[in-house]
mmCIF file of C-alpha atoms in Angstrom:
data_model
loop_
_atom_site.group_PDB
_atom_site.id
_atom_site.type_symbol
_atom_site.label_atom_id
_atom_site.label_comp_id
_atom_site.label_asym_id
_atom_site.label_seq_id
_atom_site.Cartn_x
_atom_site.Cartn_y
_atom_site.Cartn_z
ATOM 1 C CA MET A 1 78.309 124.310 93.004
ATOM 2 C CA PHE A 2 76.842 122.256 90.164
ATOM 3 C CA VAL A 3 76.994 118.528 90.906
ATOM 4 C CA ASP A 4 75.302 116.120 88.484
ATOM 5 C CA VAL A 5 76.643 112.739 89.668
ATOM 6 C CA ALA A 6 76.584 111.279 93.166
ATOM 7 C CA LYS A 7 76.949 107.845 94.727
ATOM 8 C CA ILE A 8 75.014 107.042 97.901
ATOM 9 C CA ARG A 9 73.886 104.021 99.928
ATOM 10 C CA ILE A 10 70.212 103.557 100.735
ATOM 11 C CA LYS A 11 68.580 101.030 103.041
ATOM 12 C CA ALA A 12 64.918 100.432 103.690
ATOM 13 C CA GLY A 13 63.816 99.617 107.209
ATOM 14 C CA ASP A 14 63.779 96.077 108.569
ATOM 15 C CA GLY A 15 60.474 94.536 109.548
ATOM 16 C CA GLY A 16 59.727 94.346 113.243
ATOM 17 C CA ALA A 17 59.943 91.002 114.994
ATOM 18 C CA GLY A 18 56.821 89.104 115.957
ATOM 19 C CA ALA A 19 56.131 88.791 119.674
ATOM 20 C CA VAL A 20 56.049 85.694 121.869
ATOM 21 C CA SER A 21 53.317 86.359 124.403
ATOM 22 C CA PHE A 22 50.508 84.541 126.219
ATOM 23 C CA HIS A 23 47.210 85.947 127.368
ATOM 24 C CA ARG A 24 47.024 86.334 131.114
ATOM 25 C CA GLU A 25 43.855 87.588 132.728
ATOM 26 C CA LYS A 26 42.174 86.925 136.017
ATOM 27 C CA TYR A 27 39.498 84.232 135.763
ATOM 28 C CA VAL A 28 40.621 83.360 132.212
ATOM 29 C CA ALA A 29 42.359 80.001 132.210
ATOM 30 C CA ALA A 30 44.715 78.988 129.392
ATOM 31 C CA GLY A 31 44.307 82.254 127.521
ATOM 32 C CA GLY A 32 46.578 81.047 124.768
ATOM 33 C CA PRO A 33 49.186 82.804 122.615
ATOM 34 C CA ASP A 34 48.543 86.459 121.787
ATOM 35 C CA GLY A 35 51.850 87.692 120.370
ATOM 36 C CA GLY A 36 51.279 90.416 117.756
ATOM 37 C CA ASP A 37 52.991 90.818 114.408
ATOM 38 C CA GLY A 38 55.902 93.160 113.769
ATOM 39 C CA GLY A 39 55.424 96.343 111.764
ATOM 40 C CA LYS A 40 56.669 96.875 108.225
ATOM 41 C CA GLY A 41 59.970 98.701 107.704
ATOM 42 C CA GLY A 42 59.937 102.061 105.950
ATOM 43 C CA ASP A 43 60.442 102.298 102.183
ATOM 44 C CA VAL A 44 63.045 104.566 100.554
ATOM 45 C CA ILE A 45 61.156 106.774 98.103
ATOM 46 C CA PHE A 46 62.541 109.268 95.605
ATOM 47 C CA GLN A 47 60.498 112.324 94.664
ATOM 48 C CA VAL A 48 61.104 115.163 92.198
ATOM 49 C CA ASP A 49 61.460 118.657 93.639
ATOM 50 C CA THR A 50 61.421 121.338 90.942
ATOM 51 C CA ASN A 51 63.158 123.774 93.312
ATOM 52 C CA ILE A 52 66.324 121.638 93.233
ATOM 53 C CA SER A 53 68.663 121.871 90.247
ATOM 54 C CA THR A 54 71.765 120.009 91.417
ATOM 55 C CA LEU A 55 72.806 116.903 93.355
ATOM 56 C CA VAL A 56 75.170 118.864 95.592
ATOM 57 C CA ASP A 57 73.392 117.760 98.800
ATOM 58 C CA PHE A 58 74.400 114.168 98.122
ATOM 59 C CA LYS A 59 78.046 115.185 98.041
ATOM 60 C CA TYR A 60 78.021 115.660 101.804
ATOM 61 C CA LYS A 61 75.499 113.052 102.975
ATOM 62 C CA ARG A 62 75.929 109.608 101.450
ATOM 63 C CA ARG A 63 73.908 107.241 103.692
ATOM 64 C CA TYR A 64 70.116 107.248 103.784
ATOM 65 C CA PHE A 65 68.467 104.661 106.064
ATOM 66 C CA ALA A 66 64.709 104.367 106.575
ATOM 67 C CA PRO A 67 63.478 103.477 110.101
ATOM 68 C CA ASN A 68 62.677 99.890 111.136
ATOM 69 C CA GLY A 69 59.210 98.611 111.923
ATOM 70 C CA GLU A 70 58.268 98.251 115.579
ATOM 71 C CA PRO A 71 58.182 94.764 117.116
ATOM 72 C CA GLY A 72 54.871 93.163 117.960
ATOM 73 C CA ARG A 73 53.466 93.181 121.480
ATOM 74 C CA GLY A 74 51.175 91.086 123.618
ATOM 75 C CA SER A 75 47.374 91.182 123.517
ATOM 76 C CA ASN A 76 47.543 90.656 119.738
ATOM 77 C CA CYS A 77 48.925 94.175 119.273
ATOM 78 C CA SER A 78 50.839 94.595 116.016
ATOM 79 C CA GLY A 79 53.920 96.773 115.879
ATOM 80 C CA LYS A 80 53.633 100.143 114.163
ATOM 81 C CA ASN A 81 54.702 100.390 110.536
ATOM 82 C CA ALA A 82 57.711 102.667 110.103
ATOM 83 C CA GLN A 83 57.517 105.950 108.218
ATOM 84 C CA ASP A 84 58.849 105.999 104.681
ATOM 85 C CA LEU A 85 62.022 107.947 103.931
ATOM 86 C CA ILE A 86 61.435 110.436 101.096
ATOM 87 C CA ILE A 87 64.503 111.729 99.248
ATOM 88 C CA TYR A 88 64.059 114.759 96.989
ATOM 89 C CA VAL A 89 66.033 115.042 93.745
ATOM 90 C CA PRO A 90 66.039 117.348 90.684
ATOM 91 C CA LYS A 91 63.788 116.532 87.763
ATOM 92 C CA GLY A 92 65.596 114.323 85.259
ATOM 93 C CA THR A 93 67.572 112.327 87.825
ATOM 94 C CA VAL A 94 68.311 108.749 86.772
ATOM 95 C CA ILE A 95 68.978 106.207 89.534
ATOM 96 C CA LYS A 96 71.320 103.338 88.674
ATOM 97 C CA HIS A 97 72.505 100.325 90.617
ATOM 98 C CA ALA A 98 76.146 101.179 91.307
ATOM 99 C CA GLU A 99 77.510 97.671 90.788
ATOM 100 C CA SER A 100 75.573 96.516 87.705
ATOM 101 C CA GLY A 101 74.755 99.905 86.139
ATOM 102 C CA ARG A 102 71.119 98.897 85.645
ATOM 103 C CA VAL A 103 68.542 101.695 85.703
ATOM 104 C CA MET A 104 66.352 101.449 88.807
ATOM 105 C CA ALA A 105 64.299 104.617 88.331
ATOM 106 C CA ASP A 106 63.952 107.630 86.035
ATOM 107 C CA LEU A 107 62.645 110.657 87.906
ATOM 108 C CA SER A 108 61.230 112.492 84.888
ATOM 109 C CA GLY A 109 57.722 113.001 86.207
ATOM 110 C CA PRO A 110 56.004 114.063 89.439
ATOM 111 C CA GLU A 111 55.186 110.537 90.613
ATOM 112 C CA PRO A 112 57.195 109.253 93.601
ATOM 113 C CA VAL A 113 59.199 106.065 93.012
ATOM 114 C CA VAL A 114 59.931 103.371 95.601
ATOM 115 C CA VAL A 115 63.548 102.270 95.070
ATOM 116 C CA ALA A 116 64.138 100.192 98.220
ATOM 117 C CA ARG A 117 61.248 98.363 99.890
ATOM 118 C CA GLY A 118 60.950 97.894 103.606
ATOM 119 C CA GLY A 119 60.929 94.391 105.086
ATOM 120 C CA LYS A 120 57.692 92.775 106.181
ATOM 121 C CA GLY A 121 57.056 92.340 109.862
ATOM 122 C CA GLY A 122 57.423 88.905 111.415
ATOM 123 C CA TRP A 123 54.481 86.857 112.649
ATOM 124 C CA GLY A 124 53.730 86.688 116.350
ATOM 125 C CA ASN A 125 53.270 83.351 118.057
ATOM 126 C CA GLN A 126 49.466 83.640 117.737
ATOM 127 C CA HIS A 127 49.851 82.384 114.149
ATOM 128 C CA PHE A 128 51.604 79.176 115.183
ATOM 129 C CA ALA A 129 48.961 77.819 117.520
ATOM 130 C CA THR A 130 47.372 74.547 116.373
ATOM 131 C CA PRO A 131 45.165 71.945 118.101
ATOM 132 C CA THR A 132 48.301 69.905 118.799
ATOM 133 C CA ARG A 133 50.649 72.851 119.484
ATOM 134 C CA GLN A 134 48.751 75.103 121.829
ATOM 135 C CA ILE A 135 51.728 76.850 123.454
ATOM 136 C CA PRO A 136 54.088 78.004 120.657
ATOM 137 C CA ARG A 137 57.093 79.639 122.279
ATOM 138 C CA PHE A 138 58.537 81.075 119.083
ATOM 139 C CA ALA A 139 57.767 83.787 116.546
ATOM 140 C CA LYS A 140 59.162 84.950 113.232
ATOM 141 C CA PRO A 141 61.695 87.770 112.898
ATOM 142 C CA GLY A 142 61.010 90.579 110.460
ATOM 143 C CA LEU A 143 62.497 90.472 106.988
ATOM 144 C CA PRO A 144 65.421 92.793 106.222
ATOM 145 C CA GLY A 145 64.793 95.942 104.193
ATOM 146 C CA GLU A 146 66.379 96.241 100.770
ATOM 147 C CA GLU A 147 69.796 97.876 100.693
ATOM 148 C CA PHE A 148 71.586 99.192 97.621
ATOM 149 C CA GLU A 149 74.519 101.351 96.653
ATOM 150 C CA ILE A 150 73.206 103.572 93.889
ATOM 151 C CA THR A 151 74.452 106.232 91.520
ATOM 152 C CA LEU A 152 72.405 109.360 90.882
ATOM 153 C CA GLU A 153 72.884 110.984 87.472
ATOM 154 C CA LEU A 154 71.209 114.235 86.527
ATOM 155 C CA LYS A 155 70.289 114.229 82.834
ATOM 156 C CA LEU A 156 68.608 117.479 81.866
ATOM 157 C CA LEU A 157 65.110 117.273 80.404
ATOM 158 C CA ALA A 158 65.542 119.459 77.329
ATOM 159 C CA ASP A 159 64.010 119.165 73.859
ATOM 160 C CA VAL A 160 66.989 120.799 72.157
ATOM 161 C CA GLY A 161 70.668 120.627 73.038
ATOM 162 C CA LEU A 162 73.138 123.239 71.795
ATOM 163 C CA VAL A 163 76.538 121.684 71.155
ATOM 164 C CA GLY A 164 79.732 123.100 69.731
ATOM 165 C CA PHE A 165 83.231 124.245 70.604
ATOM 166 C CA PRO A 166 83.732 126.847 73.323
ATOM 167 C CA ASN A 167 83.151 130.469 72.357
ATOM 168 C CA VAL A 168 81.102 129.739 69.216
ATOM 169 C CA GLY A 169 78.090 131.677 70.529
ATOM 170 C CA LYS A 170 75.858 129.079 72.181
ATOM 171 C CA SER A 171 75.328 131.164 75.309
ATOM 172 C CA THR A 172 74.536 134.240 73.207
ATOM 173 C CA LEU A 173 72.023 132.262 71.160
ATOM 174 C CA ILE A 174 70.117 130.891 74.150
ATOM 175 C CA SER A 175 70.116 134.324 75.780
ATOM 176 C CA VAL A 176 68.395 135.966 72.801
ATOM 177 C CA VAL A 177 65.755 133.254 72.221
ATOM 178 C CA SER A 178 64.792 132.651 75.866
ATOM 179 C CA GLU A 179 64.811 134.282 79.288
ATOM 180 C CA ALA A 180 67.980 132.400 80.275
ATOM 181 C CA LYS A 181 70.857 134.703 81.210
ATOM 182 C CA PRO A 182 74.107 132.748 81.079
ATOM 183 C CA LYS A 183 77.416 134.474 81.657
ATOM 184 C CA ILE A 184 78.849 135.556 78.309
ATOM 185 C CA ALA A 185 82.488 136.537 77.698
ATOM 186 C CA ASN A 186 85.139 136.219 75.022
ATOM 187 C CA TYR A 187 87.147 133.341 76.479
ATOM 188 C CA HIS A 188 86.938 129.576 76.533
ATOM 189 C CA PHE A 189 84.779 127.659 78.974
ATOM 190 C CA THR A 190 82.683 130.650 79.969
ATOM 191 C CA THR A 191 79.777 128.278 80.652
ATOM 192 C CA LEU A 192 80.712 125.984 83.505
ATOM 193 C CA THR A 193 77.243 124.518 84.069
ATOM 194 C CA PRO A 194 74.427 123.566 81.679
ATOM 195 C CA VAL A 195 71.872 126.334 81.187
ATOM 196 C CA LEU A 196 68.198 125.716 80.453
ATOM 197 C CA GLY A 197 65.955 128.190 78.651
ATOM 198 C CA VAL A 198 62.306 128.032 77.581
ATOM 199 C CA VAL A 199 61.812 129.183 73.989
ATOM 200 C CA LYS A 200 58.249 130.450 73.380
ATOM 201 C CA ILE A 201 56.940 129.996 69.852
ATOM 202 C CA ALA A 202 53.303 131.041 70.253
ATOM 203 C CA GLU A 203 50.635 131.166 72.920
ATOM 204 C CA GLY A 204 50.716 127.810 74.687
ATOM 205 C CA LYS A 205 53.566 126.455 72.553
ATOM 206 C CA SER A 206 57.186 126.332 73.639
ATOM 207 C CA PHE A 207 60.186 124.040 73.973
ATOM 208 C CA VAL A 208 63.157 123.727 76.326
ATOM 209 C CA MET A 209 66.653 124.435 75.036
ATOM 210 C CA ALA A 210 69.851 123.504 76.883
ATOM 211 C CA ASP A 211 73.186 125.230 76.438
ATOM 212 C CA ILE A 212 75.679 122.409 76.968
ATOM 213 C CA PRO A 213 79.134 123.631 78.116
ATOM 214 C CA GLY A 214 81.692 123.718 75.298
ATOM 215 C CA LEU A 215 83.165 120.461 74.132
ATOM 216 C CA ILE A 216 86.659 120.011 72.804
ATOM 217 C CA GLU A 217 88.353 117.214 70.958
ATOM 218 C CA GLY A 218 88.888 114.274 73.305
ATOM 219 C CA ALA A 219 85.981 115.246 75.563
ATOM 220 C CA SER A 220 84.503 111.741 75.494
ATOM 221 C CA ASP A 221 87.831 110.469 76.874
ATOM 222 C CA GLY A 222 87.812 112.982 79.711
ATOM 223 C CA VAL A 223 89.650 115.924 78.151
ATOM 224 C CA GLY A 224 88.505 119.408 79.136
ATOM 225 C CA LEU A 225 85.206 120.248 80.826
ATOM 226 C CA GLY A 226 82.773 119.065 78.176
ATOM 227 C CA HIS A 227 82.994 115.369 79.007
ATOM 228 C CA GLU A 228 81.306 116.091 82.342
ATOM 229 C CA PHE A 229 78.204 117.319 80.560
ATOM 230 C CA LEU A 230 77.830 115.008 77.567
ATOM 231 C CA ARG A 231 75.227 113.097 79.583
ATOM 232 C CA HIS A 232 72.961 116.148 79.441
ATOM 233 C CA VAL A 233 72.651 115.872 75.657
ATOM 234 C CA ASP A 234 71.510 112.280 76.056
ATOM 235 C CA ARG A 235 67.804 113.069 76.432
ATOM 236 C CA CYS A 236 67.607 115.823 73.814
ATOM 237 C CA ARG A 237 65.259 115.100 70.942
ATOM 238 C CA LEU A 238 67.148 117.415 68.595
ATOM 239 C CA ILE A 239 70.717 118.689 68.470
ATOM 240 C CA VAL A 240 71.508 122.171 67.222
ATOM 241 C CA HIS A 241 75.175 122.186 66.276
ATOM 242 C CA VAL A 242 76.534 125.729 66.561
ATOM 243 C CA VAL A 243 79.682 126.405 64.511
ATOM 244 C CA ASP A 244 81.749 129.587 64.208
ATOM 245 C CA VAL A 245 81.691 129.917 60.419
ATOM 246 C CA SER A 246 83.891 133.021 60.436
ATOM 247 C CA GLY A 247 87.000 131.147 61.611
ATOM 248 C CA ILE A 248 87.924 134.317 63.493
ATOM 249 C CA GLU A 249 89.805 132.327 66.148
ATOM 250 C CA GLY A 250 91.909 130.532 63.567
ATOM 251 C CA ARG A 251 89.900 127.279 63.540
ATOM 252 C CA ASP A 252 88.423 125.559 60.502
ATOM 253 C CA PRO A 253 84.602 125.279 60.879
ATOM 254 C CA LYS A 254 84.586 121.999 58.932
ATOM 255 C CA GLU A 255 87.155 120.454 61.265
ATOM 256 C CA ASP A 256 85.240 121.761 64.286
ATOM 257 C CA PHE A 257 82.029 120.210 62.962
ATOM 258 C CA GLU A 258 83.659 116.809 62.429
ATOM 259 C CA ALA A 259 85.458 116.887 65.791
ATOM 260 C CA ILE A 260 82.292 117.521 67.805
ATOM 261 C CA ASN A 261 80.384 114.801 65.977
ATOM 262 C CA ARG A 262 83.205 112.374 66.697
ATOM 263 C CA GLU A 263 82.903 113.155 70.396
ATOM 264 C CA LEU A 264 79.149 112.569 70.295
ATOM 265 C CA TYR A 265 79.702 109.243 68.538
ATOM 266 C CA ASN A 266 82.417 108.147 70.972
ATOM 267 C CA PHE A 267 80.179 108.991 73.906
ATOM 268 C CA SER A 268 77.075 107.281 72.466
ATOM 269 C CA GLU A 269 76.454 105.891 69.002
ATOM 270 C CA GLU A 270 72.734 106.384 69.552
ATOM 271 C CA LEU A 271 73.326 110.047 70.403
ATOM 272 C CA SER A 272 75.323 110.601 67.207
ATOM 273 C CA GLU A 273 72.309 109.471 65.185
ATOM 274 C CA ARG A 274 69.997 112.024 66.826
ATOM 275 C CA PRO A 275 68.445 114.558 64.366
ATOM 276 C CA GLN A 276 70.738 117.553 63.951
ATOM 277 C CA ILE A 277 70.431 121.080 62.592
ATOM 278 C CA VAL A 278 73.545 123.145 61.879
ATOM 279 C CA ALA A 279 73.623 126.819 62.859
ATOM 280 C CA ALA A 280 76.527 128.679 61.226
ATOM 281 C CA ASN A 281 77.042 131.491 63.708
ATOM 282 C CA LYS A 282 78.953 134.811 63.415
ATOM 283 C CA CYS A 283 77.890 135.264 59.786
ATOM 284 C CA ASP A 284 78.182 139.015 60.304
ATOM 285 C CA MET A 285 81.964 138.502 60.555
ATOM 286 C CA ALA A 286 82.265 135.908 57.770
ATOM 287 C CA SER A 287 82.633 136.411 54.041
ATOM 288 C CA PRO A 288 79.934 135.135 51.622
ATOM 289 C CA GLU A 289 82.490 132.645 50.283
ATOM 290 C CA GLN A 290 83.073 131.190 53.769
ATOM 291 C CA ILE A 291 79.334 130.820 54.376
ATOM 292 C CA GLU A 292 78.669 129.244 50.986
ATOM 293 C CA ALA A 293 81.549 126.764 51.286
ATOM 294 C CA PHE A 294 80.343 125.631 54.699
ATOM 295 C CA ARG A 295 76.729 125.440 53.453
ATOM 296 C CA GLN A 296 77.752 123.028 50.695
ATOM 297 C CA PHE A 297 79.757 120.955 53.183
ATOM 298 C CA VAL A 298 76.783 120.622 55.558
ATOM 299 C CA GLU A 299 74.091 120.030 52.935
ATOM 300 C CA GLU A 300 76.170 117.290 51.329
ATOM 301 C CA LYS A 301 75.752 115.436 54.629
ATOM 302 C CA GLY A 302 71.974 115.772 54.346
ATOM 303 C CA LEU A 303 71.640 118.255 57.227
ATOM 304 C CA GLU A 304 69.673 121.501 57.394
ATOM 305 C CA PHE A 305 71.862 124.623 57.350
ATOM 306 C CA PHE A 306 71.016 128.030 58.825
ATOM 307 C CA PRO A 307 73.375 131.027 58.663
ATOM 308 C CA ILE A 308 72.836 133.176 61.762
ATOM 309 C CA SER A 309 74.350 135.881 63.883
ATOM 310 C CA ALA A 310 73.224 135.420 67.455
ATOM 311 C CA ALA A 311 74.643 138.811 68.457
ATOM 312 C CA THR A 312 72.513 140.696 65.891
ATOM 313 C CA ARG A 313 69.631 138.143 65.724
ATOM 314 C CA GLN A 314 70.227 137.754 61.990
ATOM 315 C CA GLY A 315 68.589 134.492 60.848
ATOM 316 C CA VAL A 316 67.689 133.467 64.415
ATOM 317 C CA ASP A 317 63.910 133.511 63.866
ATOM 318 C CA ALA A 318 64.240 131.216 60.846
ATOM 319 C CA LEU A 319 66.375 128.816 62.884
ATOM 320 C CA ILE A 320 63.906 128.699 65.782
ATOM 321 C CA GLY A 321 60.998 128.185 63.381
ATOM 322 C CA ALA A 322 62.791 125.228 61.792
ATOM 323 C CA VAL A 323 63.618 123.786 65.215
ATOM 324 C CA ALA A 324 59.970 124.024 66.317
ATOM 325 C CA ALA A 325 58.762 122.393 63.087
ATOM 326 C CA LYS A 326 61.277 119.572 63.465
ATOM 327 C CA LEU A 327 60.297 118.924 67.069
ATOM 328 C CA ASP A 328 56.661 118.433 65.979
ATOM 329 C CA THR A 329 57.790 115.368 64.027
ATOM 330 C CA LEU A 330 59.947 113.813 66.747
ATOM 331 C CA PRO A 331 58.993 111.448 69.600
ATOM 332 C CA PRO A 332 58.834 112.792 73.187
ATOM 333 C CA ILE A 333 61.868 113.212 75.437
ATOM 334 C CA LYS A 334 63.603 109.930 76.128
ATOM 335 C CA GLU A 335 62.801 108.099 79.338
ATOM 336 C CA TYR A 336 64.945 105.203 80.510
ATOM 337 C CA GLU A 337 63.537 101.712 80.798
ATOM 338 C CA VAL A 338 63.627 100.585 84.399
ATOM 339 C CA GLU A 339 65.196 97.203 85.170
ATOM 340 C CA HIS A 340 64.465 95.184 88.270
ATOM 341 C CA VAL A 341 67.489 94.814 90.528
ATOM 342 C CA PRO A 342 67.126 91.864 92.933
ATOM 343 C CA PHE A 343 67.912 92.449 96.566
ATOM 344 C CA THR A 344 71.030 90.348 97.115
ATOM 345 C CA GLU A 345 70.556 89.938 100.852
ATOM 346 C CA VAL A 346 67.161 88.327 100.329
ATOM 347 C CA LEU A 347 68.595 86.082 97.613
ATOM 348 C CA ASP A 348 71.571 85.220 99.813
ATOM 349 C CA ARG A 349 69.346 84.580 102.809
ATOM 350 C CA GLN A 350 69.836 80.832 102.526
ATOM 351 C CA ARG A 351 73.621 81.019 102.181
ATOM 352 C CA PHE A 352 75.641 79.356 104.893
ATOM 353 C CA GLU A 353 79.040 77.835 105.540
ATOM 354 C CA ILE A 354 79.749 74.699 107.537
ATOM 355 C CA THR A 355 83.179 73.799 108.873
ATOM 356 C CA VAL A 356 84.337 70.960 111.151
ATOM 357 C CA GLU A 357 86.465 72.003 114.142
ATOM 358 C CA ASP A 358 87.608 69.326 116.611
ATOM 359 C CA GLY A 359 84.691 67.096 115.639
ATOM 360 C CA VAL A 360 82.122 69.917 116.007
ATOM 361 C CA TYR A 361 80.087 70.985 112.959
ATOM 362 C CA VAL A 362 80.079 74.805 113.023
ATOM 363 C CA VAL A 363 77.335 76.493 110.983
ATOM 364 C CA ASP A 364 78.009 80.114 110.003
ATOM 365 C CA ALA A 365 74.952 81.979 108.649
ATOM 366 C CA ASP A 366 74.204 85.579 109.626
ATOM 367 C CA TRP A 367 70.579 85.281 108.522
ATOM 368 C CA LEU A 368 69.997 82.708 111.285
ATOM 369 C CA LYS A 369 70.679 85.268 114.049
ATOM 370 C CA PRO A 370 67.164 86.807 114.106
ATOM 371 C CA VAL A 371 65.574 83.358 113.661
ATOM 372 C CA LEU A 372 67.455 81.910 116.605
ATOM 373 C CA GLY A 373 66.655 85.019 118.618
ATOM 374 C CA MET A 374 62.920 84.237 118.366
ATOM 375 C CA VAL A 375 63.323 80.574 119.381
ATOM 376 C CA ASP A 376 63.116 79.247 122.928
ATOM 377 C CA VAL A 377 65.869 76.629 122.977
ATOM 378 C CA GLU A 378 64.380 75.097 126.149
ATOM 379 C CA ASP A 379 61.045 74.431 124.441
ATOM 380 C CA TYR A 380 60.614 71.245 122.366
ATOM 381 C CA GLU A 381 58.053 72.688 119.906
ATOM 382 C CA SER A 382 60.151 75.787 119.444
ATOM 383 C CA LEU A 383 63.170 73.658 118.592
ATOM 384 C CA GLN A 384 61.031 71.685 116.144
ATOM 385 C CA TYR A 385 60.239 74.948 114.349
ATOM 386 C CA PHE A 386 63.940 75.842 114.250
ATOM 387 C CA GLN A 387 64.733 72.385 112.868
ATOM 388 C CA ARG A 388 62.225 72.949 110.042
ATOM 389 C CA VAL A 389 63.976 76.221 109.181
ATOM 390 C CA LEU A 390 67.306 74.385 109.009
ATOM 391 C CA ARG A 391 65.776 71.644 106.856
ATOM 392 C CA ASN A 392 64.077 74.047 104.448
ATOM 393 C CA SER A 393 67.248 76.128 104.040
ATOM 394 C CA GLY A 394 69.361 73.079 103.192
ATOM 395 C CA VAL A 395 71.557 73.186 106.320
ATOM 396 C CA ILE A 396 70.586 69.707 107.509
ATOM 397 C CA ASP A 397 70.956 68.240 104.018
ATOM 398 C CA LYS A 398 74.467 69.685 103.866
ATOM 399 C CA LEU A 399 75.334 68.277 107.312
ATOM 400 C CA GLU A 400 74.186 64.821 106.229
ATOM 401 C CA GLU A 401 76.158 65.171 103.000
ATOM 402 C CA MET A 402 79.255 65.929 105.083
ATOM 403 C CA GLY A 403 78.739 62.667 106.995
ATOM 404 C CA ILE A 404 77.305 63.872 110.314
ATOM 405 C CA GLN A 405 76.260 61.065 112.650
ATOM 406 C CA GLU A 406 73.577 60.950 115.323
ATOM 407 C CA GLY A 407 74.944 62.361 118.556
ATOM 408 C CA ASP A 408 77.520 64.613 116.850
ATOM 409 C CA THR A 409 77.629 68.208 118.055
ATOM 410 C CA VAL A 410 76.354 71.071 115.897
ATOM 411 C CA SER A 411 77.271 74.643 116.851
ATOM 412 C CA ILE A 412 75.114 77.475 115.531
ATOM 413 C CA LEU A 413 75.972 81.029 116.611
ATOM 414 C CA GLY A 414 77.259 79.878 119.988
ATOM 415 C CA PHE A 415 74.465 77.359 120.703
ATOM 416 C CA ASP A 416 75.476 73.704 120.723
ATOM 417 C CA PHE A 417 73.044 70.936 119.806
ATOM 418 C CA ASP A 418 73.304 67.143 119.573
ATOM 419 C CA TYR A 419 72.332 66.013 116.112
ATOM 420 C CA VAL A 420 69.271 63.737 116.096
ATOM 421 C CA ARG A 421 67.834 62.230 112.932
#
């Protein structure tokens, strides 16, 4: 099964929590705090695997979560950093943020790409000891790992894309100029998946050609099969437009030519402006008048014209030579510019909601759960630290704005406090 689009959710590991611990050893008085730091959460990394040619695996597994970092321990022992999660994808996979559509990574080369970063581990209480606060009974929780819903799109890395209506001879052409062996038959939509072939020009010189499944009019709007594969032409440096010049199936080659170019334009205006060479196929079944009329039509548009017969190899060598010469003048295969996508949970970390219920100010903020979990509510210095967190996040300012008075009750995640200025 050929699958070239998939939507999955990825999450990097959370950082481990710092430890609250105090050194205890015989004959050592007042050993002091020795809580270690939490370990870093695992990253989610994408890596190209040239043995994979489809995204079918992501059709059945849609959630990929990296492990969390280990919490810190006593004796100043830091928690272990979590292992990274490596996800293998085909070469040419583009990773987009599902909600915004921004490109997060373009897997066109062998280098691994970190898409979601693991959270940093929290500090143990050893970091909070000062000359005036010698027994800190609190530590910091680890930061959350980044989490995204992403779309994977496979865009073939080919120098040349063959486009044209079904049954015009694209599969035959790629089979005679490369080692690719697509299925060939005399009916529409023979090619159901894109086919790549390496065309060798000389020793050490070659280019990659892609046979894009046949387009039909309306493909860019979702008609037929071709619309599913228009994305694979997107990277091609050069388009070879194959047209059945013989009209043996009752179609007008000029109308076919215009229809396909309209679909390319509707799909992407940039793609429609890509350099194009026209290959008039099935010349062995066309009259000289048909070939000449189509030649004039194409050349009037400023495009190169090559009459060929893929079945008999007539004119094929001249076409391939022209393609190779044209590629020498064109820039390399397109790579997508990566855009930074902010991690919304980190940005929303300071978000909270305060409501008043029966005179009690109820603070709702999920991000406070791990903070409160590391605080000893029976310890004055620990509560001072928690109060600083509330002040820095704007919670206290909001309470004062709402008119809270000294002695009023504040409820945070089930813990009730008397407000003190």
